[in-house]
CSV table of C-alpha atoms and ligand atoms in Angstrom, one decimal:
chain,number,residue,atom,x,y,z
A,273,UNK,CA,26.8,-2.4,-13.9
A,274,UNK,CA,26.6,-0.2,-11.2
A,275,UNK,CA,23.8,-2.7,-9.6
A,276,UNK,CA,23.3,-4.9,-5.7
A,277,UNK,CA,21.9,-7.6,-6.7
A,278,UNK,CA,21.2,-10.5,-4.4
A,279,UNK,CA,21.9,-14.2,-4.1
A,280,UNK,CA,19.7,-16.0,-2.5
A,281,UNK,CA,19.7,-20.2,-1.4
A,282,UNK,CA,19.6,-22.5,2.0
A,283,UNK,CA,23.4,-23.2,1.1
A,284,UNK,CA,23.8,-26.2,2.9
A,285,UNK,CA,26.5,-26.0,2.1
A,286,UNK,CA,27.6,-24.1,-0.4
A,287,UNK,CA,29.2,-25.9,-3.2
A,288,UNK,CA,32.0,-25.0,-6.3
A,289,UNK,CA,28.9,-24.4,-8.6
A,290,UNK,CA,27.4,-21.9,-5.7
A,291,UNK,CA,30.2,-20.1,-6.1
A,292,UNK,CA,31.1,-19.9,-10.0
A,293,UNK,CA,27.9,-18.2,-10.6
A,294,UNK,CA,28.7,-15.9,-8.1
A,295,UNK,CA,31.7,-14.9,-9.4
A,296,UNK,CA,30.0,-15.1,-13.1
A,297,UNK,CA,27.7,-12.7,-11.2
A,298,UNK,CA,30.8,-10.1,-10.2
A,299,UNK,CA,32.0,-9.8,-13.2
A,300,UNK,CA,28.3,-8.2,-14.3
A,301,UNK,CA,27.1,-6.4,-11.0
A,302,UNK,CA,29.1,-3.9,-8.5
A,303,UNK,CA,27.7,-5.1,-5.4
A,304,UNK,CA,26.6,-9.5,-4.6
A,305,UNK,CA,24.0,-9.6,-1.6
A,306,UNK,CA,25.0,-13.4,-0.6
A,307,UNK,CA,21.2,-14.3,0.3
A,308,UNK,CA,21.5,-17.7,3.7
A,309,UNK,CA,17.9,-18.7,4.2
A,310,UNK,CA,16.5,-19.7,7.7
A,311,UNK,CA,13.2,-20.2,5.7
A,312,UNK,CA,13.3,-22.8,3.1
A,313,UNK,CA,10.9,-25.3,5.0
A,314,UNK,CA,14.8,-27.2,4.6
A,315,UNK,CA,16.1,-29.8,6.8
A,316,UNK,CA,19.5,-28.5,7.7
A,317,UNK,CA,22.8,-30.3,8.4
A,318,UNK,CA,24.4,-27.5,9.1
A,319,UNK,CA,23.1,-24.2,11.3
A,320,UNK,CA,22.2,-21.0,10.0
A,321,UNK,CA,25.9,-19.8,12.1
A,322,UNK,CA,27.7,-22.8,10.0
A,323,UNK,CA,26.1,-22.0,5.7
A,324,UNK,CA,27.4,-18.5,6.5
A,325,UNK,CA,30.9,-18.7,7.9
A,326,UNK,CA,31.4,-21.4,4.6
A,327,UNK,CA,29.7,-19.4,2.1
A,328,UNK,CA,31.9,-16.2,3.7
A,329,UNK,CA,35.5,-18.2,3.2
A,330,UNK,CA,34.4,-19.9,-0.7
A,331,UNK,CA,33.5,-16.2,-1.3
A,332,UNK,CA,36.2,-14.7,0.0
A,333,UNK,CA,38.7,-13.8,-2.8
A,334,UNK,CA,36.1,-12.7,-4.8
A,335,UNK,CA,35.2,-8.6,-5.3
A,336,UNK,CA,32.2,-6.5,-4.1
A,337,UNK,CA,30.5,-10.1,-2.5
A,338,UNK,CA,28.7,-9.5,1.3
A,339,UNK,CA,26.9,-12.8,3.1
A,340,UNK,CA,24.0,-12.3,5.3
A,341,UNK,CA,22.0,-14.3,7.3
A,342,UNK,CA,18.2,-13.8,6.7
A,343,UNK,CA,15.5,-15.1,7.9
A,344,UNK,CA,12.0,-14.2,6.8
A,345,UNK,CA,10.9,-13.1,3.0
A,346,UNK,CA,13.1,-13.1,0.6
A,347,UNK,CA,12.2,-9.6,-1.1
A,348,UNK,CA,12.1,-7.7,2.7
A,349,UNK,CA,15.6,-8.9,2.8
A,350,UNK,CA,16.4,-7.8,-0.8
A,351,UNK,CA,14.8,-4.2,-0.4
A,352,UNK,CA,16.4,-4.1,2.9
A,353,UNK,CA,19.3,-4.0,1.0
A,354,UNK,CA,18.8,-1.6,-0.8
A,355,UNK,CA,18.5,-3.7,-4.0
A,356,UNK,CA,16.1,-4.8,-6.9
A,357,UNK,CA,17.5,-7.6,-8.1
A,358,UNK,CA,17.5,-11.6,-7.0
A,359,UNK,CA,20.0,-13.4,-9.1
A,360,UNK,CA,19.2,-17.4,-9.5
A,361,UNK,CA,21.5,-20.4,-11.2
A,362,UNK,CA,20.0,-22.6,-13.6
A,363,UNK,CA,22.2,-25.7,-14.2
A,364,UNK,CA,19.5,-27.6,-16.2
A,365,UNK,CA,16.1,-27.6,-18.0
A,366,UNK,CA,15.1,-29.3,-14.8
A,367,UNK,CA,15.4,-26.7,-12.8
A,368,UNK,CA,13.4,-23.9,-14.7
A,369,UNK,CA,10.2,-25.4,-13.6
A,370,UNK,CA,11.1,-24.7,-9.9
A,371,UNK,CA,12.4,-21.2,-10.7
A,372,UNK,CA,9.7,-20.3,-13.0
A,373,UNK,CA,7.2,-20.4,-9.4
A,374,UNK,CA,9.5,-18.6,-7.5
A,375,UNK,CA,10.0,-16.0,-9.3
A,376,UNK,CA,6.1,-15.2,-10.2
A,377,UNK,CA,5.6,-15.4,-6.7
A,378,UNK,CA,8.4,-13.1,-5.5
A,379,UNK,CA,7.1,-10.5,-8.7
A,380,UNK,CA,3.3,-11.2,-7.2
A,381,UNK,CA,5.0,-9.9,-3.4
A,382,UNK,CA,6.9,-6.9,-5.0
A,383,UNK,CA,6.3,-6.1,-8.8
A,384,UNK,CA,9.5,-4.0,-8.7
A,385,UNK,CA,11.6,-7.0,-7.8
A,386,UNK,CA,12.9,-9.2,-11.0
A,387,UNK,CA,14.7,-12.2,-10.9
A,388,UNK,CA,17.9,-13.1,-13.7
A,389,UNK,CA,19.3,-15.9,-14.2
A,390,UNK,CA,22.9,-17.1,-15.0
A,391,UNK,CA,24.0,-20.7,-15.5
A,392,UNK,CA,26.8,-22.0,-13.9
A,393,UNK,CA,29.7,-24.0,-16.0
A,394,UNK,CA,29.4,-27.0,-17.3
A,395,UNK,CA,32.0,-28.3,-15.1
A,396,UNK,CA,29.1,-28.0,-12.4
A,397,UNK,CA,25.6,-28.6,-13.9
A,398,UNK,CA,25.2,-31.6,-12.0
A,399,UNK,CA,26.4,-30.8,-8.3
A,400,UNK,CA,23.9,-30.2,-5.5
A,401,UNK,CA,24.3,-29.5,-1.5
A,402,UNK,CA,21.8,-32.6,-1.1
A,403,UNK,CA,24.7,-35.3,-3.2
A,404,UNK,CA,27.7,-33.7,-2.2
A,405,UNK,CA,26.5,-34.6,1.4
A,406,UNK,CA,25.6,-37.8,0.3
A,407,UNK,CA,29.5,-38.0,-0.6
A,408,UNK,CA,31.0,-37.1,2.2
A,409,UNK,CA,28.5,-39.5,4.6
A,410,UNK,CA,29.1,-42.2,1.9
A,411,UNK,CA,33.0,-41.6,3.2
A,412,UNK,CA,33.5,-40.1,-1.1
A,413,UNK,CA,36.1,-37.8,-1.5
A,414,UNK,CA,34.7,-34.0,-2.3
A,415,UNK,CA,37.5,-31.7,-3.1
A,416,UNK,CA,36.5,-31.4,-6.3
A,417,UNK,CA,32.7,-30.1,-5.3
A,418,UNK,CA,33.1,-28.3,-2.5
A,419,UNK,CA,36.6,-25.8,-0.9
A,420,UNK,CA,38.7,-27.2,1.4
A,421,UNK,CA,36.8,-25.3,4.6
A,422,UNK,CA,33.2,-27.4,3.5
A,423,UNK,CA,35.0,-30.1,3.0
A,424,UNK,CA,36.8,-30.5,6.2
A,425,UNK,CA,33.0,-28.9,8.0
A,426,UNK,CA,31.6,-32.3,6.4
A,427,UNK,CA,34.5,-34.7,7.1
A,428,UNK,CA,33.6,-33.3,10.6
A,429,UNK,CA,29.9,-33.7,10.6
A,430,UNK,CA,29.5,-37.2,9.3
A,431,UNK,CA,32.3,-38.5,11.4
X,280,LIG,N1,25.4,-24.9,-8.3
X,280,LIG,C1,24.8,-26.4,-7.6
X,280,LIG,N2,24.5,-26.2,-6.9
X,280,LIG,C2,22.9,-25.3,-6.5
X,280,LIG,C3,23.1,-23.6,-7.7
X,280,LIG,C4,24.9,-24.0,-8.4
X,280,LIG,N3,24.6,-23.1,-9.3
X,280,LIG,N4,21.8,-24.1,-7.7
X,280,LIG,C5,21.4,-24.0,-6.9
X,280,LIG,N5,22.0,-25.4,-6.1
X,280,LIG,C6,21.5,-26.6,-5.8
X,280,LIG,C7,21.5,-25.9,-4.5
X,280,LIG,O1,22.2,-27.2,-4.2
X,280,LIG,C8,19.7,-26.6,-3.7
X,280,LIG,O2,20.1,-28.2,-3.8
X,280,LIG,P1,20.1,-29.5,-2.4
X,280,LIG,O3,18.3,-29.3,-2.9
X,280,LIG,O4,20.5,-30.4,-3.1
X,280,LIG,O5,20.3,-28.6,-1.8
X,280,LIG,C9,19.4,-27.0,-4.5
X,280,LIG,O6,19.1,-26.9,-6.5
X,280,LIG,C10,18.5,-25.8,-4.1
X,280,LIG,O7,18.5,-25.0,-3.2
X,280,LIG,P2,18.7,-23.4,-3.0
X,280,LIG,O8,19.6,-22.9,-4.1
X,280,LIG,O9,18.6,-23.9,-1.2
X,280,LIG,O10,17.4,-23.2,-3.7
X,280,LIG,P3,15.6,-23.1,-2.7
X,280,LIG,O11,14.9,-23.6,-3.9
X,280,LIG,O12,15.7,-24.4,-1.9
X,280,LIG,O13,15.2,-21.9,-2.2
X,280,LIG,C11,15.6,-20.2,-1.5
X,280,LIG,C12,16.0,-20.9,-1.3
X,280,LIG,C13,15.8,-18.9,-0.3
X,280,LIG,C14,16.0,-18.9,-3.0
X,280,LIG,C15,13.9,-19.9,-1.0
X,280,LIG,O14,14.2,-21.0,-0.1
X,280,LIG,C16,13.6,-18.6,-0.4
X,280,LIG,O15,13.6,-18.2,-1.1
X,280,LIG,N6,12.9,-18.3,1.4
X,280,LIG,C17,12.5,-17.4,1.6
X,280,LIG,C18,11.1,-17.5,2.1
X,280,LIG,C19,10.6,-16.8,1.2
X,280,LIG,O16,10.4,-15.7,0.4
X,280,LIG,N7,9.8,-17.7,0.8
X,280,LIG,C20,8.9,-17.6,-0.5
X,280,LIG,C21,9.3,-17.4,-1.8
X,280,LIG,S1,8.6,-17.4,-3.1
């Protein structure tokens, strides 16, 4: 489809679950803008610049993808990029409530912006950035869950 979609997230750091979702999205949409949020209310392990760099590296081989950091409201970021779609992933039923609330609030903020959802490969259904960080912090192997550059960044961070 000749459509642009924004895939927002904290990406602290980007995991194989996120990249799987972007790859699936790239088969459907002509342009995917990965928006790395600074205003998420989360205390992040990596700076915005590091999260953007790691996401760019992990997605460098996916056509039609750009990675950009943003601050402020997501709906404003979507409009700035001449898009009207937000892409989010649903890993399990437990994601639904939060995603329903986010998409309803975003629709209230801008009724012209729609949220759409894709599911990642089942192999990634259990991955989250927090779990990956906990495993890395405790010296576990995270190579099945993140790209080599993210793995390197995690090892350096938790050395
Ligand atoms: N694979 C693996 N993990 C995934 C995943 C996937 N496909 N999809 C989500 N996750 C994980 C993330 O790693 C993250 O895990 P963590 O909590 O352990 O770190 C969790 O699911 C959800 O995080 P994230 O995708 O970053 O979403 P979020 O709920 O933190 O929301 C924004 C982030 C950017 C969408 C939201 O904060 C936002 O819009 N901020 C901008 C300000 C704004 O507009 N606020 C008003 C919103 S109504």
